[in-house]
GROMACS .gro file of C-alpha atoms in nm:
model
  281
    1MET     CA    1   4.313  -0.129   0.307
    2ALA     CA    2   4.051  -0.065   0.577
    3HIS     CA    3   4.225  -0.314   0.803
    4ILE     CA    4   4.558  -0.136   0.755
    5GLU     CA    5   4.396   0.200   0.835
    6GLU     CA    6   4.267   0.051   1.160
    7ILE     CA    7   4.617  -0.066   1.254
    8ARG     CA    8   4.776   0.267   1.160
    9ASN     CA    9   4.530   0.500   1.328
   10LYS     CA   10   4.341   0.327   1.611
   11ILE     CA   11   4.430   0.151   1.935
   12HIS     CA   12   4.186  -0.128   2.029
   13LEU     CA   13   4.094  -0.193   2.391
   14ASP     CA   14   3.975  -0.553   2.416
   15LEU     CA   15   3.859  -0.739   2.725
   16HIS     CA   16   4.203  -0.876   2.809
   17THR     CA   17   4.442  -0.706   2.565
   18VAL     CA   18   4.528  -0.373   2.404
   19ARG     CA   19   4.606  -0.393   2.032
   20ASN     CA   20   4.784  -0.166   1.781
   21THR     CA   21   4.984   0.026   2.042
   22GLU     CA   22   5.302   0.031   1.835
   23ASP     CA   23   5.374   0.316   1.597
   24THR     CA   24   5.391   0.199   1.234
   25LYS     CA   25   5.409   0.539   1.068
   26TYR     CA   26   5.752   0.521   0.916
   27PRO     CA   27   5.857   0.457   0.553
   28GLY     CA   28   5.834   0.103   0.419
   29THR     CA   29   5.594  -0.046   0.674
   30TYR     CA   30   5.304  -0.087   0.430
   31THR     CA   31   5.318  -0.097   0.051
   32GLY     CA   32   5.141   0.196  -0.110
   33TYR     CA   33   5.163   0.424   0.194
   34ASP     CA   34   5.404   0.716   0.211
   35ASP     CA   35   5.457   0.753   0.585
   36SER     CA   36   5.773   0.960   0.567
   37TRP     CA   37   5.748   1.265   0.792
   38ASN     CA   38   5.786   1.613   0.647
   39LEU     CA   39   5.708   1.957   0.783
   40ALA     CA   40   5.476   2.063   0.499
   41LYS     CA   41   5.248   1.761   0.546
   42PHE     CA   42   5.247   1.813   0.922
   43LYS     CA   43   5.145   2.179   0.887
   44ASN     CA   44   4.869   2.087   0.644
   45ASN     CA   45   4.713   1.815   0.859
   46PHE     CA   46   4.771   1.929   1.216
   47LYS     CA   47   4.482   2.113   1.382
   48ILE     CA   48   4.397   2.234   1.733
   49GLU     CA   49   4.032   2.266   1.832
   50ILE     CA   50   3.938   2.433   2.162
   51VAL     CA   51   3.677   2.224   2.347
   52SER     CA   52   3.638   2.439   2.660
   53ARG     CA   53   3.821   2.731   2.812
   54SER     CA   54   3.792   2.924   3.137
   55ALA     CA   55   4.013   3.138   3.358
   56ARG     CA   56   4.143   2.825   3.532
   57ASP     CA   57   4.154   2.548   3.271
   58VAL     CA   58   4.148   2.472   2.901
   59GLU     CA   59   4.071   2.152   2.710
   60PHE     CA   60   4.163   2.117   2.345
   61ASP     CA   61   4.195   1.848   2.078
   62MET     CA   62   4.514   1.797   1.881
   63ILE     CA   63   4.428   1.632   1.550
   64ALA     CA   64   4.668   1.444   1.321
   65ILE     CA   65   4.948   1.423   1.574
   66ASP     CA   66   5.137   1.130   1.724
   67THR     CA   67   5.176   1.061   2.095
   68PRO     CA   68   5.540   1.181   2.121
   69PHE     CA   69   5.440   1.522   1.984
   70ALA     CA   70   5.140   1.543   2.218
   71ASN     CA   71   5.367   1.462   2.510
   72SER     CA   72   5.605   1.736   2.395
   73PHE     CA   73   5.322   1.989   2.420
   74ARG     CA   74   5.248   1.864   2.772
   75ARG     CA   75   5.611   1.898   2.881
   76ILE     CA   76   5.636   2.247   2.730
   77LEU     CA   77   5.331   2.355   2.930
   78LEU     CA   78   5.486   2.220   3.248
   79ALA     CA   79   5.842   2.339   3.211
   80GLU     CA   80   5.893   2.601   2.939
   81VAL     CA   81   5.614   2.859   2.971
   82PRO     CA   82   5.740   3.149   3.188
   83THR     CA   83   5.551   3.287   3.486
   84MET     CA   84   5.621   3.514   3.784
   85ALA     CA   85   5.685   3.363   4.129
   86VAL     CA   86   5.829   3.477   4.461
   87GLU     CA   87   6.206   3.425   4.455
   88GLU     CA   88   6.328   3.622   4.757
   89VAL     CA   89   6.168   3.684   5.097
   90PHE     CA   90   6.316   3.944   5.331
   91ILE     CA   91   6.190   3.856   5.678
   92TYR     CA   92   6.200   4.140   5.932
   93ASN     CA   93   5.985   3.965   6.189
   94ASN     CA   94   5.828   3.619   6.217
   95THR     CA   95   5.708   3.512   6.560
   96SER     CA   96   5.469   3.246   6.430
   97VAL     CA   97   5.527   2.874   6.486
   98MET     CA   98   5.623   2.830   6.121
   99GLN     CA   99   5.999   2.846   6.059
  100ASP     CA  100   6.137   3.117   5.831
  101GLU     CA  101   6.254   2.879   5.559
  102VAL     CA  102   5.926   2.685   5.557
  103LEU     CA  103   5.724   3.005   5.533
  104ALA     CA  104   5.949   3.140   5.255
  105HIS     CA  105   5.907   2.816   5.059
  106ARG     CA  106   5.529   2.836   5.105
  107LEU     CA  107   5.521   3.195   4.980
  108GLY     CA  108   5.721   3.096   4.673
  109LEU     CA  109   5.451   2.849   4.569
  110LEU     CA  110   5.169   3.108   4.572
  111PRO     CA  111   5.044   3.158   4.212
  112ILE     CA  112   5.055   3.519   4.091
  113ASN     CA  113   4.798   3.645   3.841
  114VAL     CA  114   5.001   3.864   3.606
  115ASP     CA  115   5.112   3.846   3.242
  116ALA     CA  116   5.477   3.734   3.253
  117ARG     CA  117   5.529   3.857   2.895
  118LEU     CA  118   5.541   4.210   3.032
  119PHE     CA  119   5.860   4.133   3.226
  120GLU     CA  120   6.223   4.049   3.157
  121MET     CA  121   6.426   3.765   3.303
  122LYS     CA  122   6.635   3.875   3.602
  123GLU     CA  123   6.981   3.727   3.568
  124LYS     CA  124   7.225   3.678   3.852
  125GLY     CA  125   7.383   4.010   3.943
  126ASP     CA  126   7.112   4.222   3.779
  127LYS     CA  127   6.974   4.511   3.979
  128VAL     CA  128   6.607   4.525   4.071
  129THR     CA  129   6.404   4.723   3.817
  130GLU     CA  130   6.036   4.769   3.745
  131ARG     CA  131   6.080   4.544   3.440
  132ASN     CA  132   6.224   4.239   3.617
  133THR     CA  133   6.075   4.235   3.968
  134LEU     CA  134   5.744   4.251   4.151
  135ARG     CA  135   5.742   4.352   4.517
  136PHE     CA  136   5.487   4.263   4.785
  137ARG     CA  137   5.454   4.346   5.154
  138LEU     CA  138   5.312   4.118   5.422
  139LYS     CA  139   5.261   4.286   5.759
  140VAL     CA  140   5.004   4.147   6.001
  141ARG     CA  141   4.966   4.100   6.376
  142CYS     CA  142   4.722   3.878   6.562
  143LYS     CA  143   4.522   4.029   6.851
  144ARG     CA  144   4.246   3.918   7.084
  145ASN     CA  145   3.896   4.016   6.979
  146LYS     CA  146   3.752   4.219   7.266
  147LYS     CA  147   3.404   4.187   7.116
  148ALA     CA  148   3.411   3.805   7.092
  149PRO     CA  149   3.120   3.617   7.260
  150THR     CA  150   3.215   3.502   7.609
  151ASP     CA  151   3.104   3.143   7.547
  152THR     CA  152   3.283   3.088   7.214
  153THR     CA  153   3.584   2.864   7.158
  154ASN     CA  154   3.612   2.938   6.787
  155PRO     CA  155   3.957   3.093   6.710
  156ASP     CA  156   3.804   3.290   6.423
  157GLU     CA  157   3.582   3.468   6.676
  158LEU     CA  158   3.830   3.486   6.962
  159TYR     CA  159   4.115   3.642   6.764
  160LEU     CA  160   4.167   3.900   6.493
  161ASN     CA  161   4.395   3.811   6.200
  162SER     CA  162   4.435   3.456   6.330
  163LYS     CA  163   4.449   3.329   5.973
  164VAL     CA  164   4.672   3.496   5.716
  165TYR     CA  165   4.539   3.472   5.361
  166THR     CA  166   4.681   3.592   5.031
  167ARG     CA  167   4.448   3.891   5.040
  168THR     CA  168   4.661   4.019   5.330
  169ILE     CA  169   4.965   4.047   5.101
  170GLU     CA  170   4.980   4.389   4.934
  171TRP     CA  171   5.144   4.467   4.603
  172GLU     CA  172   5.391   4.757   4.618
  173PRO     CA  173   5.449   4.890   4.264
  174ILE     CA  174   5.808   4.961   4.166
  175GLY     CA  175   5.864   5.271   3.956
  176ASP     CA  176   5.584   5.319   3.704
  177GLN     CA  177   5.440   4.965   3.724
  178LYS     CA  178   5.098   5.087   3.828
  179ASN     CA  179   5.053   5.253   3.487
  180TRP     CA  180   5.178   4.980   3.251
  181ILE     CA  181   5.047   4.665   3.425
  182PRO     CA  182   4.679   4.643   3.323
  183GLY     CA  183   4.452   4.550   3.613
  184GLY     CA  184   4.734   4.552   3.866
  185VAL     CA  185   4.890   4.248   4.031
  186ARG     CA  186   4.726   3.999   4.266
  187PHE     CA  187   4.739   3.634   4.358
  188THR     CA  188   4.510   3.401   4.166
  189GLU     CA  189   4.291   3.349   4.475
  190ASP     CA  190   4.234   3.576   4.774
  191ASP     CA  191   4.167   3.296   5.023
  192ILE     CA  192   4.483   3.082   5.002
  193LEU     CA  193   4.590   3.015   5.360
  194VAL     CA  194   4.949   3.130   5.423
  195ASN     CA  195   4.990   3.095   5.800
  196VAL     CA  196   4.803   3.073   6.132
  197LEU     CA  197   4.874   3.317   6.415
  198ARG     CA  198   4.783   3.356   6.779
  199PRO     CA  199   4.769   3.677   6.992
  200GLY     CA  200   5.104   3.853   7.002
  201GLN     CA  201   5.244   3.675   6.697
  202GLU     CA  202   5.315   3.878   6.385
  203LEU     CA  203   5.462   3.866   6.035
  204ASP     CA  204   5.657   4.146   5.871
  205MET     CA  205   5.831   4.072   5.543
  206VAL     CA  206   5.892   4.184   5.185
  207LEU     CA  207   5.844   3.945   4.892
  208CYS     CA  208   6.020   3.984   4.557
  209ALA     CA  209   5.888   3.792   4.255
  210VAL     CA  210   6.081   3.735   3.931
  211LYS     CA  211   6.024   3.566   3.596
  212GLY     CA  212   6.121   3.201   3.551
  213ILE     CA  213   6.029   2.865   3.395
  214GLY     CA  214   5.923   2.535   3.546
  215SER     CA  215   6.241   2.353   3.444
  216ASP     CA  216   6.428   2.579   3.690
  217HIS     CA  217   6.178   2.534   3.975
  218ALA     CA  218   5.827   2.389   4.000
  219LYS     CA  219   5.695   2.717   4.146
  220PHE     CA  220   5.729   2.874   3.799
  221SER     CA  221   5.514   2.606   3.633
  222PRO     CA  222   5.200   2.777   3.501
  223VAL     CA  223   4.980   2.469   3.534
  224ALA     CA  224   4.886   2.253   3.831
  225THR     CA  225   4.871   1.957   3.594
  226ALA     CA  226   4.884   1.895   3.221
  227SER     CA  227   4.779   1.565   3.070
  228TYR     CA  228   4.675   1.414   2.740
  229ARG     CA  229   4.494   1.102   2.627
  230LEU     CA  230   4.377   0.939   2.307
  231MET     CA  231   4.026   1.032   2.198
  232PRO     CA  232   3.799   0.734   2.278
  233GLU     CA  233   3.569   0.586   2.015
  234ILE     CA  234   3.297   0.350   2.141
  235GLN     CA  235   3.108   0.118   1.908
  236LEU     CA  236   2.820  -0.097   2.030
  237LEU     CA  237   2.840  -0.424   1.834
  238GLN     CA  238   2.485  -0.529   1.925
  239PRO     CA  239   2.168  -0.357   2.049
  240PHE     CA  240   2.115  -0.332   2.424
  241ARG     CA  241   1.758  -0.288   2.548
  242GLY     CA  242   1.571  -0.298   2.875
  243HIS     CA  243   1.768  -0.402   3.182
  244LEU     CA  244   2.075  -0.476   2.967
  245ALA     CA  245   2.075  -0.115   2.852
  246GLU     CA  246   2.067   0.000   3.216
  247LYS     CA  247   2.355  -0.234   3.307
  248LEU     CA  248   2.559  -0.111   3.010
  249LYS     CA  249   2.499   0.251   3.109
  250ASP     CA  250   2.624   0.178   3.462
  251CYS     CA  251   2.945   0.026   3.323
  252PHE     CA  252   3.064   0.358   3.181
  253SER     CA  253   3.133   0.701   3.321
  254PRO     CA  254   2.829   0.928   3.363
  255GLY     CA  255   2.714   1.084   3.036
  256VAL     CA  256   2.879   0.831   2.802
  257ILE     CA  257   2.578   0.604   2.744
  258GLU     CA  258   2.221   0.729   2.713
  259ILE     CA  259   1.901   0.527   2.685
  260VAL     CA  260   1.666   0.643   2.409
  261ASP     CA  261   1.335   0.462   2.358
  262GLY     CA  262   1.457   0.179   2.576
  263GLU     CA  263   1.781   0.124   2.379
  264ALA     CA  264   2.135   0.221   2.480
  265ILE     CA  265   2.327   0.458   2.252
  266VAL     CA  266   2.666   0.627   2.276
  267LYS     CA  267   2.594   0.989   2.369
  268CYS     CA  268   2.943   1.133   2.437
  269ALA     CA  269   3.249   0.908   2.409
  270ARG     CA  270   3.470   1.200   2.519
  271LEU     CA  271   3.347   1.159   2.877
  272ASP     CA  272   3.475   0.802   2.894
  273THR     CA  273   3.768   0.760   3.134
  274GLY     CA  274   3.873   0.417   3.007
  275VAL     CA  275   3.796   0.259   3.345
  276GLU     CA  276   3.486   0.048   3.290
  277SER     CA  277   3.324  -0.213   3.512
  278PHE     CA  278   3.217  -0.518   3.317
  279GLU     CA  279   3.040  -0.828   3.442
  280THR     CA  280   3.122  -1.146   3.254
  281GLN     CA  281   2.912  -1.458   3.283
   0.00000   0.00000   0.00000
């Protein structure tokens, strides 16, 4: 029975092969096991445990779930979670070296920090309302810095507004948005470079952002990347001491193996990337 449990639940990474990669969880594979899938059993066994969470990333464990389901979660994160992104750019003036269509595409990819659940989808033909559109204004002109040092060649010192960042783009509330959008609207970072200008060049445009999903356009995807992997389990089949312990530690990613009282132990298998460097003699 223990051998069957190994086959059913664990993938083995050997020196030259990978074993137990096929899915055997379907009725009739093993006598005495009921591997038929049903919703009640799935609800009872499936768990999500948050490992770490910040404003920019989250790592969590999905327990008692097969790879196809884990991949479904990944694809949902990429393509089905709605966000707000710039959809239309009304350009009144652009004398920079960047073409209008390239600049508009670049603006569309800027991530906006706002809760998309507060907004409605804007369908084709719908009028602009405070519930389906966000509006921004970008108006900047590059000038020479009259106070720049005479011996400098640094453009940041020679010119004013030579680099256009997201902090230059101002949110213009529509209707009563200022009262029902908590914390206002801004881009996720203030220092994302939008364009580079030289004296006499200027930008003057209005940006309109709407709600959408990643399957329509990548700019609506709420994540830069979403990935999953199987949880590694590392077992040392023999003790490693002295210089062998040091060599074993160097084979793995930092933090996986620790040496305690001269002997190597597995400290945190989670940190293992699956890319080890082994010497065979």
